[in-house]
mmCIF file of C-alpha atoms in Angstrom:
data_model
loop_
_atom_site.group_PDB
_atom_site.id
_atom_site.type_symbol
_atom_site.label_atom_id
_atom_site.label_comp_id
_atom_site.label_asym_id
_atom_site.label_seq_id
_atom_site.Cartn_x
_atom_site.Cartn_y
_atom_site.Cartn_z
ATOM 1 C CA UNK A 1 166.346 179.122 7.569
ATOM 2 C CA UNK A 2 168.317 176.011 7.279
ATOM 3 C CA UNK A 3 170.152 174.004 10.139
ATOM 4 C CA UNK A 4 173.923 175.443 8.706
ATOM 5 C CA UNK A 5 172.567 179.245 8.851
ATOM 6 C CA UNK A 6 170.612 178.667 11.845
ATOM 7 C CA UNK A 7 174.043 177.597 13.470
ATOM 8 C CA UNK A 8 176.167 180.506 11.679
ATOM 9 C CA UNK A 9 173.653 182.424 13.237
ATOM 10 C CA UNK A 10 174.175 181.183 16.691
ATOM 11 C CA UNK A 11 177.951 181.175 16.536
ATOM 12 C CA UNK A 12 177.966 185.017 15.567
ATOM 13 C CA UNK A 13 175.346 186.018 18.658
ATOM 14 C CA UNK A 14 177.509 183.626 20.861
ATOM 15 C CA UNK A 15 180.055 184.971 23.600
ATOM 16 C CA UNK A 16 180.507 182.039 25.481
ATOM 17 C CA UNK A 17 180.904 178.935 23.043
ATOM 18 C CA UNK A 18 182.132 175.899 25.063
ATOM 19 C CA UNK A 19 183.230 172.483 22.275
ATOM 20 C CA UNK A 20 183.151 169.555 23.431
ATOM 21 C CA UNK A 21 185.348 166.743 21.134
ATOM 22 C CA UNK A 22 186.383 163.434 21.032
ATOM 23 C CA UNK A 23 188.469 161.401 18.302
ATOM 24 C CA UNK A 24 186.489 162.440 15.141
ATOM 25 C CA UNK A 25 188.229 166.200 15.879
ATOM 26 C CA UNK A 26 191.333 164.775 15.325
ATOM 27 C CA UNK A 27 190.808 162.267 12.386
ATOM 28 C CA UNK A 28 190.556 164.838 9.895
ATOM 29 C CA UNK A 29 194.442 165.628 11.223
ATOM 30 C CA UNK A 30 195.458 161.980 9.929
ATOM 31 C CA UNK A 31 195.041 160.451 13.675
ATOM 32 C CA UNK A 32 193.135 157.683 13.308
ATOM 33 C CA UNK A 33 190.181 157.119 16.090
ATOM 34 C CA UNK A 34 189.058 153.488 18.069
ATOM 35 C CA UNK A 35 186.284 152.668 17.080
ATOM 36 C CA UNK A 36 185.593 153.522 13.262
ATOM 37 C CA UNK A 37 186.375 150.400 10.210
ATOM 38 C CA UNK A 38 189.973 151.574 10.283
ATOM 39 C CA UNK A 39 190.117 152.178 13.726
ATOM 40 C CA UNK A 40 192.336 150.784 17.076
ATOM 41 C CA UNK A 41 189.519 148.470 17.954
ATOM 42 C CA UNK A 42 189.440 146.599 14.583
ATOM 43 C CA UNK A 43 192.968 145.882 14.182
ATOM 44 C CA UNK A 44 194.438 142.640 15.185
ATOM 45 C CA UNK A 45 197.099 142.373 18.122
ATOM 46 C CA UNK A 46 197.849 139.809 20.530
ATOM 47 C CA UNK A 47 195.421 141.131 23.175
ATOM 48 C CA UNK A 48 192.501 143.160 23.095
ATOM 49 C CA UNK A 49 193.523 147.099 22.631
ATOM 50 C CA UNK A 50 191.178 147.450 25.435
ATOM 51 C CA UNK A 51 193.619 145.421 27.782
ATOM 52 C CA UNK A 52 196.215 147.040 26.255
ATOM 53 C CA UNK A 53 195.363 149.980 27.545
ATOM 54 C CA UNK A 54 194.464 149.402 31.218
ATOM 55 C CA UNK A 55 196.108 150.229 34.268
ATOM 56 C CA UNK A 56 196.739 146.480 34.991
ATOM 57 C CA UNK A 57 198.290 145.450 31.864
ATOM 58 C CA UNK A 58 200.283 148.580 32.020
ATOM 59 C CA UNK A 59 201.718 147.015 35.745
ATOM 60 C CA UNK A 60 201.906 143.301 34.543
ATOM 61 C CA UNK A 61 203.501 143.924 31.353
ATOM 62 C CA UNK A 62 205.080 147.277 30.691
ATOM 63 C CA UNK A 63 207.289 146.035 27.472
ATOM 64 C CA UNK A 64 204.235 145.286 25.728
ATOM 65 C CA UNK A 65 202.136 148.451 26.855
ATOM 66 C CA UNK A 66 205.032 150.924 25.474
ATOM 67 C CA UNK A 67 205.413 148.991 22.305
ATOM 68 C CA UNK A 68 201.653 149.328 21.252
ATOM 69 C CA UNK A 69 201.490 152.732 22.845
ATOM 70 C CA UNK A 70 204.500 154.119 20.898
ATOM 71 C CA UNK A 71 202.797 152.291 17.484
ATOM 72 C CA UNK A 72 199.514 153.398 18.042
ATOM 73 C CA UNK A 73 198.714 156.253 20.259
ATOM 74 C CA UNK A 74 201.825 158.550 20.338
ATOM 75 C CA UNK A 75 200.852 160.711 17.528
ATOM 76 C CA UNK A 76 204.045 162.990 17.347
ATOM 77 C CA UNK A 77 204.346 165.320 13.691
ATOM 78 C CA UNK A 78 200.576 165.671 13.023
ATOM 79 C CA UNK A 79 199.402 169.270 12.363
ATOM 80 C CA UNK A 80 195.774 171.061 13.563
ATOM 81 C CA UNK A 81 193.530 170.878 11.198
ATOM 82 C CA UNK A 82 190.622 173.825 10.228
ATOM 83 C CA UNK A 83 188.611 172.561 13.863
ATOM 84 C CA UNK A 84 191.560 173.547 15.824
ATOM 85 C CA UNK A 85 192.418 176.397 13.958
ATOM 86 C CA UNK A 86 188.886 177.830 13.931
ATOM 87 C CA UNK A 87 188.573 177.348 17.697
ATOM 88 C CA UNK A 88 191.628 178.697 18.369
ATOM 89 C CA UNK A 89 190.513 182.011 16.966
ATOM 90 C CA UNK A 90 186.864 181.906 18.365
ATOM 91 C CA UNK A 91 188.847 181.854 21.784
ATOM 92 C CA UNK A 92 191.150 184.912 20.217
ATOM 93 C CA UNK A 93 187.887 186.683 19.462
ATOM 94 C CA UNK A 94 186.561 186.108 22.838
ATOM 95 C CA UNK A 95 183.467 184.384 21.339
ATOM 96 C CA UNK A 96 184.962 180.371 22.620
ATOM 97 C CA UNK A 97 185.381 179.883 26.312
ATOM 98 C CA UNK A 98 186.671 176.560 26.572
ATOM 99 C CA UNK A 99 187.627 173.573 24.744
ATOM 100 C CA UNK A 100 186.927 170.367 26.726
ATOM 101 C CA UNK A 101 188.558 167.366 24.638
ATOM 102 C CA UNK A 102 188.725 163.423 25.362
ATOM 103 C CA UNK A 103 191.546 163.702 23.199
ATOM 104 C CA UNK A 104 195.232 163.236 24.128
ATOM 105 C CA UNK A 105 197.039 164.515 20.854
ATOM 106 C CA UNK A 106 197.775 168.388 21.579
ATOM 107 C CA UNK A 107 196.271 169.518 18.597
ATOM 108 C CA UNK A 108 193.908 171.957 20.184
ATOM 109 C CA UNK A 109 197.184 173.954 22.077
ATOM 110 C CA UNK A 110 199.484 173.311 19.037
ATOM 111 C CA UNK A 111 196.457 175.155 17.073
ATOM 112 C CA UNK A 112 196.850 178.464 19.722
ATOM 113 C CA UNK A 113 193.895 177.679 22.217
ATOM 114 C CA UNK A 114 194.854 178.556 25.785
ATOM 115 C CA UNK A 115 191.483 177.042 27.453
ATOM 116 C CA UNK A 116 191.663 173.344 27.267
ATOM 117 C CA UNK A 117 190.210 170.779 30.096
ATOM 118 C CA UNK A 118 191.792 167.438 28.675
ATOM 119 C CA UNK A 119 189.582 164.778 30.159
ATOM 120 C CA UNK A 120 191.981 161.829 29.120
ATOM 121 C CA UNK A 121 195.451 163.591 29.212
ATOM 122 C CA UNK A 122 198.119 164.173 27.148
ATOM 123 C CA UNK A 123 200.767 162.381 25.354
ATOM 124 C CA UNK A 124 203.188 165.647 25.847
ATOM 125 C CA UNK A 125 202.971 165.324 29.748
ATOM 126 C CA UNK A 126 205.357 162.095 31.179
ATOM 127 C CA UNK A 127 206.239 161.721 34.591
ATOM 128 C CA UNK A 128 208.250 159.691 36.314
ATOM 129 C CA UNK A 129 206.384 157.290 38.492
ATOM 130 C CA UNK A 130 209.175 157.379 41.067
ATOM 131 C CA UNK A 131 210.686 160.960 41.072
ATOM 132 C CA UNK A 132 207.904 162.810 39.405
ATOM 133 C CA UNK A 133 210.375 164.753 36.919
ATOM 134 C CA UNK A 134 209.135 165.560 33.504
ATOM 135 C CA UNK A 135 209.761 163.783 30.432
ATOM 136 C CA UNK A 136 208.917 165.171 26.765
ATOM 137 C CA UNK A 137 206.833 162.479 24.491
ATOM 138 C CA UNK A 138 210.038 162.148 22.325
ATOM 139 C CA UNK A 139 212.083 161.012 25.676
ATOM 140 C CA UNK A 140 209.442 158.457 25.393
ATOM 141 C CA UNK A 141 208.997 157.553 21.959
ATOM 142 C CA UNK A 142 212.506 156.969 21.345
ATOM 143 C CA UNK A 143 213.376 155.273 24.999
ATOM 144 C CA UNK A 144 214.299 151.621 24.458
ATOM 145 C CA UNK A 145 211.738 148.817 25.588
ATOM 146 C CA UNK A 146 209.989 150.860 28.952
ATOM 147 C CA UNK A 147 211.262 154.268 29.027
ATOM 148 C CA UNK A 148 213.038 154.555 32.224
ATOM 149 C CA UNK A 149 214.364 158.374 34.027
ATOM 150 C CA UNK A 150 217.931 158.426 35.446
ATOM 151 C CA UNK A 151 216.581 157.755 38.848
ATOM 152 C CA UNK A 152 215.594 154.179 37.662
ATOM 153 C CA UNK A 153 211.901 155.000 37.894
ATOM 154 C CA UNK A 154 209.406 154.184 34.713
ATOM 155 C CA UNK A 155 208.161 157.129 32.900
ATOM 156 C CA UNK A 156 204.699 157.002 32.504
ATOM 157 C CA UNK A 157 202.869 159.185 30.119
ATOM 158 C CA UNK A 158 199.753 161.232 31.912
ATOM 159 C CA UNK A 159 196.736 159.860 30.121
ATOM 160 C CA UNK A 160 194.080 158.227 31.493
ATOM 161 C CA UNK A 161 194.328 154.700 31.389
ATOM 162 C CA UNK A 162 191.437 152.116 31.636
ATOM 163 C CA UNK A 163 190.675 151.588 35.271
ATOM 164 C CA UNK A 164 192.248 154.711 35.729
ATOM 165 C CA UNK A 165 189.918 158.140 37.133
ATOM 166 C CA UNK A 166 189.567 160.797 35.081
ATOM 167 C CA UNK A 167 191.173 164.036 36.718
ATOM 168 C CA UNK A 168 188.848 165.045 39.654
ATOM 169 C CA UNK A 169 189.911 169.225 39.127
ATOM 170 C CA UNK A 170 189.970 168.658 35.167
ATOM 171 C CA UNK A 171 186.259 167.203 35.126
ATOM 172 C CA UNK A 172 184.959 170.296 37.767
ATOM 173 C CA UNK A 173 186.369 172.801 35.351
ATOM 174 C CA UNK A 174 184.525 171.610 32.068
ATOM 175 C CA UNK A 175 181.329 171.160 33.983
ATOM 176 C CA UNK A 176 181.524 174.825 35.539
ATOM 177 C CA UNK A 177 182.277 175.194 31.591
ATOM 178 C CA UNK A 178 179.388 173.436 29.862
ATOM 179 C CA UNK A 179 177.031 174.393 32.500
ATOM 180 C CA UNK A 180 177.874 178.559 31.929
ATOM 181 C CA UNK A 181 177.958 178.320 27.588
ATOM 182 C CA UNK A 182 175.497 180.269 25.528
ATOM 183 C CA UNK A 183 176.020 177.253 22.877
ATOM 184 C CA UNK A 184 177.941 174.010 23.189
ATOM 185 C CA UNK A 185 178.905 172.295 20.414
ATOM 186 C CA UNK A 186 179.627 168.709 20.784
ATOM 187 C CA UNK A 187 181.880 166.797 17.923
ATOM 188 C CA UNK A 188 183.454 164.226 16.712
ATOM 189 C CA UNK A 189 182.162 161.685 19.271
ATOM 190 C CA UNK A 190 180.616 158.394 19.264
ATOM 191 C CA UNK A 191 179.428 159.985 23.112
ATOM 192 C CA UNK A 192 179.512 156.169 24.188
ATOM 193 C CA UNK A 193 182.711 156.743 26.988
ATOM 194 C CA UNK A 194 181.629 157.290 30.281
ATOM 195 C CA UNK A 195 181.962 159.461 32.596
ATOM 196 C CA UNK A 196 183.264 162.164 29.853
ATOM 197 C CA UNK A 197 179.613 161.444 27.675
ATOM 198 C CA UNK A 198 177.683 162.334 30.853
ATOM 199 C CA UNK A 199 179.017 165.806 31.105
ATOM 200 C CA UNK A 200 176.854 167.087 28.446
ATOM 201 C CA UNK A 201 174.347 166.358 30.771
ATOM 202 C CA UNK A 202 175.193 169.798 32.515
ATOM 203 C CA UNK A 203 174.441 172.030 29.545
ATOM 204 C CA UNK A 204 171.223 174.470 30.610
ATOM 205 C CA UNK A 205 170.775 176.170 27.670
ATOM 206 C CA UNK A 206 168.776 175.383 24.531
ATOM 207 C CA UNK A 207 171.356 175.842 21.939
ATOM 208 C CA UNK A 208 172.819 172.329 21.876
ATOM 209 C CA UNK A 209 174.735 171.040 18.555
ATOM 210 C CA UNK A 210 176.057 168.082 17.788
ATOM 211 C CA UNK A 211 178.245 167.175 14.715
ATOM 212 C CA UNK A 212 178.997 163.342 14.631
ATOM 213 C CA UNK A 213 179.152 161.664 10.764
ATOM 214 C CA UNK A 214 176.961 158.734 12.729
ATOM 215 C CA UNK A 215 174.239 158.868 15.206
ATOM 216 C CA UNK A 216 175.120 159.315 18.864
ATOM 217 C CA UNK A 217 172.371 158.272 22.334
ATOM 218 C CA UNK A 218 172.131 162.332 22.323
ATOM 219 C CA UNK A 219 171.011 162.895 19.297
ATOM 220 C CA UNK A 220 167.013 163.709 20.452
ATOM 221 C CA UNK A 221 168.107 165.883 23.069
ATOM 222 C CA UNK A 222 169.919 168.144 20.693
ATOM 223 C CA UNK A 223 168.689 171.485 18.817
ATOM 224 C CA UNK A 224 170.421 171.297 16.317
ATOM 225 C CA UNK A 225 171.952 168.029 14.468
ATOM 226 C CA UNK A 226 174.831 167.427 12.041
ATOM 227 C CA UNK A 227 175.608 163.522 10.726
ATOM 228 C CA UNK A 228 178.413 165.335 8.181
ATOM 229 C CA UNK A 229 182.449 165.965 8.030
ATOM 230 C CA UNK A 230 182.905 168.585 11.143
ATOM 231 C CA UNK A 231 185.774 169.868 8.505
ATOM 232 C CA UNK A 232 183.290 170.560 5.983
ATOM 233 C CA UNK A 233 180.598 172.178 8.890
ATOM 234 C CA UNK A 234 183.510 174.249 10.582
ATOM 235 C CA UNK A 235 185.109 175.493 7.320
ATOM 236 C CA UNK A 236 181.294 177.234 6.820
ATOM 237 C CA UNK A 237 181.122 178.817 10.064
#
């Protein structure tokens, strides 16, 4: 039996599938990741995207942190691709407990799944800082210079910023996930970001899959191993 039927295999016996993704989920959408040749990470701006991107930039300077985050992470008009679709229906077919993502794009709920921990946030979820009233990612996207709510307070979008902590009742959820699956399949990630990487970690069972089109730290502890398009492995299963 070869690795693809050994996993079709798996997936049909399965009744509690957990899938754990990062960027490479979402590339095959159009969203381009951080750290591939094309990616964030490579481009040139006038700071690194890493500052960019952390909480203390976003305080010091706020004009520059909404330009670059409209430009490069507000992925608004991008469609699921066959991962979120598939997933979507595993959950339909009560064979796909959860979805845990480090992704911020949507996809996953645009595609139909209900059961998504979203490590990182989401782009669709803004908040003002002062009033706490919800703001829609267009309110954002088109907002002149900082988006601002009528009370005068910023609007800040609810992902996870660098320097920022993860979401204490959004990490206990996917470990009481990971740590009840039959199988967890883990995709489309580099599994370099910590603490999201490390929740793998709390997998028991022996029926542990990665897909990744280069080679991730977890590669020896996993059963079964994929360096391929997770389009092209998905699309089979």
């Amino acid at each position: 039996m070869d690795k693809l039927e050994m996993l079709q295999q798996w997936v049909r016996e399965s009744r509690n599938i957990v899938f754990f993704g990062g960027a490479g989920v979402s590339t095959e959408s159009g969203i381009p990741d951080f750290r591939s040749v094309d990616g964030l990470y490579r481009q040139k701006f006038d700071y690194p995207p890493e500052m960019i991107i952390s909480h203390t930039f976003y305080e010091k300077n706020p004009e520059y942190f909404f330009r670059f985050y409209r430009e490069k992470m507000l992925p608004l008009g991008f469609e699921p691709n066959i991962t979120h679709r598939v997933l979507a229906r595993w959950e339909e077919e009560g064979k796909l407990s959860a979805v845990v993502t480090q992704n911020i794009d949507g996809l996953h709920q645009k595609a139909g799944s209900k059961k998504v921990y979203e490590l990182h946030g989401s782009v669709l979820r803004n908040y003002c800082t002062r009033c706490r009233k919800f703001h829609s990612a267009e309110f954002v996207k088109n907002a002149p210079g900082v988006p601002r709510c009528e009370c005068g307070g910023i609007v800040k979008p609810d992902v996870v910023l660098y320097e920022e902590g993860l979401d204490q009742n959004t990490i206990e959820q996917s470990i009481w996930a990971i740590s009840h699956a039959d199988l967890l399949i883990v995709a489309g990630t580099s599994l370099t970001v910590y603490p999201a990487a490390g929740l793998i970690n709390y997998y028991r069972g022996n029926r542990l899959v990665l897909i990744n089109r280069d080679e991730t730290p977890y590669d020896s502890q996993a059963d079964l191993v994929f360096h391929q398009s997770l389009g092209e492995i998905i699309s089979r299963l």
